[in-house]
Amino acid sequence: MIRNSKKLLKNKGPKQQSVTDQNTKSRETLQKDFQQNVNMFRSIYLDCSDVIFRSFRIFGQMDAMIIYIEGLTDTDLLDWNVLSPLMKMEADEAEPPGIDWIKNHLSISDTKKVNLVADCIESISAGRPILLLEGELYALSFGLTKFEKRSIDEPEAEKVIRGPRGGFIESLQVNTSLLRRIIKSPAMKIKTMTIGEYSKTSVSLIYIEGIVSPPLIEEMESRLKRIKIDGVLESEYIEEMIEDNPYSPFPQFLSTERPDVVSASLLEGRAAILTDGTPFALIAPVSFFTMLQAPDDYYDRYIIRTLIRWLRFVFLFAALVFPALYVAITTFHQEMIPDALLISIAAARENVPFPAFVEVLLMELMLEALREAGVRLPNQVGSAVSIVGALVIGQASVQAGLVSAPMVIVVATTGIASFMIPRYMFGYSIRMLRFPLIILASVSGLLGIMLGILAIVIHLSGLRSFGAPYLGPLAPLKTSDLKDVLWRAPMWKMDTRPHFNKETNINRQAPHQEPGPERGGRD
């Protein structure tokens, strides 16, 4: 065993050395020696069976080679627009053949000259084949990328009754085009950079010039550029690397799959981050109240959506403190319960061997386990297992005398209340904070709940999302922005953008657009 481990350690050296050599080669430039360039790329892509090296001759006299990755390149277009013309064309005696001559005679619009080996590797990895030519210091990179991608469907987690049905997919190019279909102005800027030493993931920072605050873009761009990581597989990697407070349980980015939500945020002066390989976009800055706004709020009648938003606030509070209130009142403050209800609760808990705190903890943990199991199971059975499992376990627990019937009602009401939160990750935060409040309630009753809520409010008051107060516009108070916080004002009243964008273009529409037949001719 010891000898074998020594052999493994000895064999690790050359592999590590080969990686170092490849990193060194990627910083070099192409040479005029054609065979030297070919050998260098073959050594870089050693043991890469999906990388194709296709050698041929141009004009019957010039050596050339196409390098591409199978599955990422459109081979039909490559054969038709590159290989076939180059192998059949004849040189013009008046103009000596070279890389510029070949570039001008190929019917491919997206063609680039590259000189650095790193640029060649990046092109090949992105599905862009490169053409190496004999005696040339440059190679040609062709925009012939083609890979499988899913169709544009409505996001499963962000369905709306009325509104656009399209959602982002895993292709960055498709996602940016979806935004361009909505916002057609050239003022919408897209800055793309590559993050990840090995994954080389394309990440785009998107904003509307003239609306967004320039310091916000400078800060976001600075944070993105300082990320040094092996690979980025999902936008969560980016979120955790650039958020203001990494130890906060509350999300400081809005994560969404909907192009209309991103477009609306851009028009409010926010910025978005799109990551190749994931359909989830990140939006910043955000606030506590942003997390309680759903796309439906702006696609339905404002009176109805205001009522639903008030319901959302009520059930948010219930999802956070309802179990803790039950524990505090039944353990320390029985005088707050009406006599008839107190007798009913006492009768239901007569045969239960556990205190209220243990009851709540057991039922809440079981509820979270059922919810997580429903997420992991296939869609066809996930929801059925969650509902049936909750009913069966709740009924069996009551009949077995492990928990009381009022406790099942409390936990079920709390679970329904948590479903009212439109943003899934924000709902996670509320569900997580529920447990510390239950513990405080079991120790100090209502005083413990008040201390816990006070600690949460203090934390939220100091929290920032790229400099924007998380409790804004309530703290600090901006009365002009309350029209889209505690209620949803009609569209003709939302003539200014949110408070964090006050130093730039604050007006989003013309004033005095209240509809009505008697106001039709008013300026």
Tab-separated table of C-alpha atoms in Angstrom, residues 13-326:
chain	number	residue	atom	x	y	z
A	13	GLY	CA	4.280	15.364	-10.923
A	14	PRO	CA	4.235	15.034	-14.742
A	15	LYS	CA	0.462	15.649	-14.886
A	16	GLN	CA	0.831	18.793	-12.844
A	17	GLN	CA	3.711	19.801	-15.067
A	18	SER	CA	1.616	19.236	-18.210
A	19	VAL	CA	-1.101	21.558	-16.878
A	20	THR	CA	1.544	24.198	-16.193
A	21	ASP	CA	2.931	23.747	-19.707
A	22	GLN	CA	-0.524	24.180	-21.211
A	23	ASN	CA	-1.089	27.394	-19.254
A	24	THR	CA	2.276	28.655	-20.476
A	25	LYS	CA	1.474	27.743	-24.096
A	26	SER	CA	-1.875	29.511	-23.955
A	27	ARG	CA	-0.077	32.810	-23.338
A	28	GLU	CA	2.073	32.413	-26.436
A	29	THR	CA	1.421	33.624	-29.981
A	30	LEU	CA	1.169	31.584	-33.150
A	31	GLN	CA	4.341	30.940	-35.138
A	32	LYS	CA	4.991	30.955	-38.886
A	33	ASP	CA	6.030	27.318	-38.664
A	34	PHE	CA	2.771	25.534	-39.535
A	35	GLN	CA	3.796	22.148	-38.169
A	36	GLN	CA	4.942	23.711	-34.910
A	37	ASN	CA	1.499	25.284	-34.423
A	38	VAL	CA	-0.234	21.983	-35.202
A	39	ASN	CA	1.955	20.050	-32.775
A	40	MET	CA	1.328	22.638	-30.069
A	41	PHE	CA	-2.462	22.326	-30.390
A	42	ARG	CA	-2.246	18.536	-30.491
A	43	SER	CA	-0.290	18.585	-27.225
A	44	ILE	CA	-2.800	20.988	-25.649
A	45	TYR	CA	-5.739	18.783	-26.664
A	46	LEU	CA	-4.001	15.528	-25.873
A	47	ASP	CA	-6.509	12.781	-24.896
A	48	CYS	CA	-9.434	14.957	-26.056
A	49	SER	CA	-11.252	12.620	-28.426
A	50	ASP	CA	-13.988	15.165	-29.192
A	51	VAL	CA	-11.520	17.685	-30.638
A	52	ILE	CA	-11.234	17.174	-34.411
A	53	PHE	CA	-8.104	18.048	-36.417
A	54	ARG	CA	-8.978	18.198	-40.142
A	55	SER	CA	-5.985	18.779	-42.407
A	56	PHE	CA	-6.241	19.682	-46.107
A	57	ARG	CA	-4.489	21.736	-48.787
A	58	ILE	CA	-5.556	25.054	-50.298
A	59	PHE	CA	-4.894	25.595	-54.019
A	60	GLY	CA	-3.238	22.224	-53.917
A	61	GLN	CA	-0.104	23.780	-52.459
A	62	MET	CA	-0.787	25.456	-49.074
A	63	ASP	CA	-1.145	23.306	-45.940
A	64	ALA	CA	-4.125	24.137	-43.702
A	65	MET	CA	-5.919	22.629	-40.757
A	66	ILE	CA	-9.353	23.113	-39.190
A	67	ILE	CA	-9.648	22.484	-35.433
A	68	TYR	CA	-13.081	22.243	-33.798
A	69	ILE	CA	-14.993	20.416	-31.062
A	70	GLU	CA	-17.492	17.831	-32.182
A	71	GLY	CA	-20.979	18.686	-30.951
A	72	LEU	CA	-20.318	22.412	-30.554
A	73	THR	CA	-19.726	23.270	-34.219
A	74	ASP	CA	-22.144	23.157	-37.132
A	75	THR	CA	-20.235	20.689	-39.328
A	76	ASP	CA	-22.647	21.081	-42.239
A	77	LEU	CA	-21.953	24.813	-42.499
A	78	LEU	CA	-18.259	24.138	-41.934
A	79	ASP	CA	-18.140	21.704	-44.863
A	80	TRP	CA	-20.274	23.898	-47.126
A	81	ASN	CA	-18.827	27.363	-46.373
A	82	VAL	CA	-15.211	26.627	-45.451
A	83	LEU	CA	-13.782	23.274	-46.483
A	84	SER	CA	-15.487	22.935	-49.857
A	85	PRO	CA	-14.675	26.473	-51.132
A	86	LEU	CA	-11.079	26.390	-49.904
A	87	MET	CA	-10.355	22.984	-51.421
A	88	LYS	CA	-11.895	23.928	-54.776
A	89	MET	CA	-10.983	27.606	-55.228
A	90	GLU	CA	-8.119	28.735	-57.429
A	91	ALA	CA	-5.674	31.447	-56.474
A	92	ASP	CA	-5.856	34.852	-58.068
A	93	GLU	CA	-2.489	35.528	-59.696
A	94	ALA	CA	-2.963	39.299	-59.349
A	95	GLU	CA	-3.320	38.998	-55.573
A	96	PRO	CA	-1.122	36.547	-53.661
A	97	PRO	CA	-3.194	34.157	-51.522
A	98	GLY	CA	-3.037	34.730	-47.786
A	99	ILE	CA	-5.193	34.917	-44.693
A	100	ASP	CA	-6.821	38.221	-45.698
A	101	TRP	CA	-7.503	36.910	-49.214
A	102	ILE	CA	-9.150	33.775	-47.779
A	103	LYS	CA	-11.176	35.814	-45.270
A	104	ASN	CA	-12.559	38.001	-48.069
A	105	HIS	CA	-13.481	35.016	-50.256
A	106	LEU	CA	-15.442	33.006	-47.670
A	107	SER	CA	-19.183	33.577	-47.262
A	108	ILE	CA	-19.147	33.708	-43.446
A	109	SER	CA	-20.119	36.991	-41.822
A	110	ASP	CA	-18.639	36.269	-38.377
A	111	THR	CA	-14.942	35.745	-39.099
A	112	LYS	CA	-12.135	36.957	-36.823
A	113	LYS	CA	-8.351	36.966	-36.998
A	114	VAL	CA	-6.677	35.661	-33.845
A	115	ASN	CA	-3.012	35.575	-32.968
A	116	LEU	CA	-2.801	34.482	-29.332
A	117	VAL	CA	-2.982	30.801	-28.526
A	118	ALA	CA	-5.325	31.657	-25.628
A	119	ASP	CA	-7.745	33.300	-28.071
A	120	CYS	CA	-7.623	30.227	-30.297
A	121	ILE	CA	-8.395	27.946	-27.350
A	122	GLU	CA	-11.253	30.205	-26.268
A	123	SER	CA	-12.707	30.128	-29.793
A	124	ILE	CA	-12.474	26.343	-30.035
A	125	SER	CA	-14.053	25.920	-26.589
A	126	ALA	CA	-16.924	28.203	-27.617
A	127	GLY	CA	-17.657	26.072	-30.682
A	128	ARG	CA	-15.931	28.407	-33.142
A	129	PRO	CA	-13.578	26.380	-35.374
A	130	ILE	CA	-10.189	27.902	-36.169
A	131	LEU	CA	-8.242	27.653	-39.422
A	132	LEU	CA	-4.448	27.357	-39.263
A	133	LEU	CA	-2.544	28.303	-42.419
A	134	GLU	CA	0.981	27.577	-43.543
A	135	GLY	CA	3.304	30.552	-43.132
A	136	GLU	CA	0.752	32.724	-41.296
A	137	LEU	CA	1.056	34.293	-37.850
A	138	TYR	CA	-2.722	34.539	-37.574
A	139	ALA	CA	-5.544	32.022	-37.555
A	140	LEU	CA	-9.155	32.505	-38.610
A	141	SER	CA	-12.009	31.924	-36.183
A	142	PHE	CA	-15.447	31.221	-37.695
A	143	GLY	CA	-18.794	31.846	-36.017
A	144	LEU	CA	-20.246	28.403	-36.718
A	145	THR	CA	-21.360	27.503	-33.223
A	146	LYS	CA	-24.183	25.019	-32.907
A	147	PHE	CA	-25.278	23.058	-29.848
A	148	GLU	CA	-28.465	21.538	-28.529
A	149	LYS	CA	-30.710	23.776	-26.420
A	150	ARG	CA	-34.202	23.479	-25.059
A	151	SER	CA	-37.137	25.481	-26.325
A	152	ILE	CA	-38.364	28.703	-24.754
A	153	ASP	CA	-41.096	27.773	-22.276
A	154	GLU	CA	-42.838	29.415	-19.351
A	155	PRO	CA	-40.797	29.084	-16.126
A	156	GLU	CA	-42.294	26.444	-13.852
A	157	ALA	CA	-41.619	28.391	-10.646
A	158	GLU	CA	-42.848	31.791	-11.935
A	159	LYS	CA	-46.122	31.134	-13.685
A	160	VAL	CA	-48.546	34.004	-14.242
A	161	ILE	CA	-52.255	34.085	-15.050
A	162	ARG	CA	-51.861	37.037	-17.393
A	163	GLY	CA	-48.605	38.134	-18.971
A	164	PRO	CA	-45.737	36.922	-21.180
A	165	ARG	CA	-45.114	33.176	-21.225
A	166	GLY	CA	-41.497	33.051	-22.394
A	167	GLY	CA	-38.626	32.322	-20.040
A	168	PHE	CA	-34.857	32.258	-20.161
A	169	ILE	CA	-32.981	29.119	-21.177
A	170	GLU	CA	-29.369	27.988	-20.714
A	171	SER	CA	-28.043	29.880	-23.760
A	172	LEU	CA	-26.679	33.366	-23.044
A	173	GLN	CA	-27.154	34.475	-26.669
A	174	VAL	CA	-30.815	33.451	-26.644
A	175	ASN	CA	-31.402	35.168	-23.301
A	176	THR	CA	-29.918	38.480	-24.428
A	177	SER	CA	-31.995	38.301	-27.614
A	178	LEU	CA	-35.143	37.870	-25.506
A	179	LEU	CA	-34.290	41.111	-23.709
A	180	ARG	CA	-33.599	42.858	-27.028
A	181	ARG	CA	-37.063	41.869	-28.228
A	182	ILE	CA	-38.560	43.775	-25.274
A	183	ILE	CA	-36.175	46.729	-24.989
A	184	LYS	CA	-35.217	47.729	-28.526
A	185	SER	CA	-33.318	50.890	-27.617
A	186	PRO	CA	-29.530	50.939	-28.180
A	187	ALA	CA	-29.291	52.487	-24.719
A	188	MET	CA	-29.499	48.965	-23.304
A	189	LYS	CA	-25.864	47.965	-22.932
A	190	ILE	CA	-24.524	44.428	-22.572
A	191	LYS	CA	-20.970	44.010	-21.257
A	192	THR	CA	-19.766	40.420	-21.484
A	193	MET	CA	-16.741	39.021	-19.680
A	194	THR	CA	-15.305	35.561	-19.082
A	195	ILE	CA	-15.131	34.173	-15.530
A	196	GLY	CA	-13.643	30.837	-14.515
A	197	GLU	CA	-10.150	29.582	-15.218
A	198	TYR	CA	-11.375	26.259	-16.587
A	199	SER	CA	-15.065	26.773	-17.372
A	200	LYS	CA	-14.502	30.076	-19.239
A	201	THR	CA	-18.112	31.013	-18.524
A	202	SER	CA	-19.523	34.056	-20.303
A	203	VAL	CA	-21.178	36.482	-17.889
A	204	SER	CA	-23.074	39.560	-19.126
A	205	LEU	CA	-23.744	42.746	-17.179
A	206	ILE	CA	-26.852	44.438	-18.593
A	207	TYR	CA	-28.173	47.934	-17.914
A	208	ILE	CA	-29.837	50.898	-19.624
A	209	GLU	CA	-27.538	53.855	-20.102
A	210	GLY	CA	-29.101	57.109	-18.992
A	211	ILE	CA	-31.358	55.390	-16.473
A	212	VAL	CA	-28.990	53.385	-14.291
A	213	SER	CA	-26.649	55.049	-11.818
A	214	PRO	CA	-23.063	54.987	-13.222
A	215	PRO	CA	-21.468	54.219	-9.812
A	216	LEU	CA	-23.662	51.105	-9.591
A	217	ILE	CA	-22.323	49.776	-12.886
A	218	GLU	CA	-18.744	50.596	-11.933
A	219	GLU	CA	-19.123	48.735	-8.635
A	220	MET	CA	-20.782	45.684	-10.187
A	221	GLU	CA	-18.190	45.510	-12.956
A	222	SER	CA	-15.380	45.817	-10.420
A	223	ARG	CA	-16.767	42.997	-8.269
A	224	LEU	CA	-17.243	40.725	-11.273
A	225	LYS	CA	-13.704	41.294	-12.540
A	226	ARG	CA	-12.104	40.435	-9.224
A	227	ILE	CA	-13.647	36.949	-9.145
A	228	LYS	CA	-10.932	34.294	-9.471
A	229	ILE	CA	-12.442	30.820	-9.504
A	230	ASP	CA	-12.004	27.497	-11.309
A	231	GLY	CA	-15.463	27.506	-12.844
A	232	VAL	CA	-18.926	29.050	-12.782
A	233	LEU	CA	-21.705	26.482	-13.198
A	234	GLU	CA	-24.677	28.584	-12.070
A	235	SER	CA	-25.482	32.202	-11.265
A	236	GLU	CA	-25.429	31.351	-7.546
A	237	TYR	CA	-21.611	31.182	-7.836
A	238	ILE	CA	-21.626	34.816	-8.954
A	239	GLU	CA	-24.192	35.864	-6.337
A	240	GLU	CA	-22.186	34.555	-3.394
A	241	MET	CA	-18.973	36.160	-4.648
A	242	ILE	CA	-20.244	39.735	-5.072
A	243	GLU	CA	-23.071	40.289	-2.540
A	244	ASP	CA	-22.679	42.952	0.153
A	245	ASN	CA	-23.274	40.781	3.220
A	246	PRO	CA	-22.424	37.102	2.669
A	247	TYR	CA	-23.514	36.154	6.204
A	248	SER	CA	-27.071	37.440	5.907
A	249	PRO	CA	-29.885	34.906	5.543
A	250	PHE	CA	-31.699	37.298	3.196
A	251	PRO	CA	-30.926	37.280	-0.545
A	252	GLN	CA	-29.446	40.525	-1.852
A	253	PHE	CA	-30.172	39.693	-5.490
A	254	LEU	CA	-33.477	38.988	-7.161
A	255	SER	CA	-33.229	35.696	-9.063
A	256	THR	CA	-35.663	35.241	-11.937
A	257	GLU	CA	-36.196	33.262	-15.139
A	258	ARG	CA	-38.545	35.821	-16.695
A	259	PRO	CA	-37.326	38.320	-19.345
A	260	ASP	CA	-40.214	40.670	-18.539
A	261	VAL	CA	-39.140	40.892	-14.880
A	262	VAL	CA	-35.568	41.692	-15.933
A	263	SER	CA	-36.773	44.291	-18.442
A	264	ALA	CA	-38.997	45.982	-15.862
A	265	SER	CA	-36.087	46.088	-13.416
A	266	LEU	CA	-33.779	47.602	-16.042
A	267	LEU	CA	-36.348	50.320	-16.730
A	268	GLU	CA	-36.400	51.116	-13.009
A	269	GLY	CA	-32.652	51.743	-12.990
A	270	ARG	CA	-31.439	48.363	-11.806
A	271	ALA	CA	-28.788	46.172	-13.432
A	272	ALA	CA	-28.959	42.486	-14.362
A	273	ILE	CA	-26.392	39.708	-14.633
A	274	LEU	CA	-26.896	36.825	-17.066
A	275	THR	CA	-24.703	33.726	-16.877
A	276	ASP	CA	-24.197	31.276	-19.696
A	277	GLY	CA	-25.429	27.790	-18.834
A	278	THR	CA	-28.269	28.810	-16.514
A	279	PRO	CA	-31.715	30.364	-17.059
A	280	PHE	CA	-31.575	32.386	-13.833
A	281	ALA	CA	-30.770	36.087	-14.049
A	282	LEU	CA	-29.599	38.179	-11.088
A	283	ILE	CA	-31.012	41.658	-10.489
A	284	ALA	CA	-29.596	44.325	-8.154
A	285	PRO	CA	-30.113	46.443	-6.163
A	286	VAL	CA	-33.189	45.009	-4.468
A	287	SER	CA	-35.072	45.586	-1.234
A	288	PHE	CA	-37.174	43.650	1.254
A	289	PHE	CA	-40.316	44.745	-0.551
A	290	THR	CA	-38.971	43.792	-3.969
A	291	MET	CA	-39.021	40.186	-2.783
A	292	LEU	CA	-42.750	40.458	-2.078
A	293	GLN	CA	-43.657	41.711	-5.557
A	294	ALA	CA	-44.856	39.208	-8.160
A	295	PRO	CA	-45.101	39.700	-11.958
A	296	ASP	CA	-48.896	39.376	-11.680
A	297	ASP	CA	-48.972	42.573	-9.594
A	298	TYR	CA	-48.465	44.622	-12.758
A	299	TYR	CA	-50.593	42.591	-15.174
A	300	ASP	CA	-53.889	42.679	-13.234
A	301	ARG	CA	-56.166	45.418	-11.893
A	302	TYR	CA	-54.326	47.521	-9.316
A	303	ILE	CA	-57.176	47.361	-6.768
A	304	ILE	CA	-57.146	43.552	-6.794
A	305	ARG	CA	-53.365	43.334	-6.653
A	306	THR	CA	-53.245	45.798	-3.745
A	307	LEU	CA	-55.565	43.533	-1.761
A	308	ILE	CA	-53.435	40.497	-2.611
A	309	ARG	CA	-50.304	42.388	-1.613
A	310	TRP	CA	-51.836	43.144	1.813
A	311	LEU	CA	-52.677	39.453	2.155
A	312	ARG	CA	-49.074	38.702	1.302
A	313	PHE	CA	-47.820	40.916	4.141
A	314	VAL	CA	-50.213	39.300	6.617
A	315	PHE	CA	-49.244	35.761	5.665
A	316	LEU	CA	-45.558	36.672	5.624
A	317	PHE	CA	-45.892	37.632	9.275
A	318	ALA	CA	-47.844	34.438	9.949
A	319	ALA	CA	-45.213	32.278	8.229
A	320	LEU	CA	-42.551	33.854	10.418
A	321	VAL	CA	-44.136	33.975	13.887
A	322	PHE	CA	-47.324	31.864	13.982
A	323	PRO	CA	-45.724	28.666	15.421
A	324	ALA	CA	-43.664	30.738	17.854
A	325	LEU	CA	-46.808	32.577	19.002
A	326	TYR	CA	-48.565	29.274	19.656
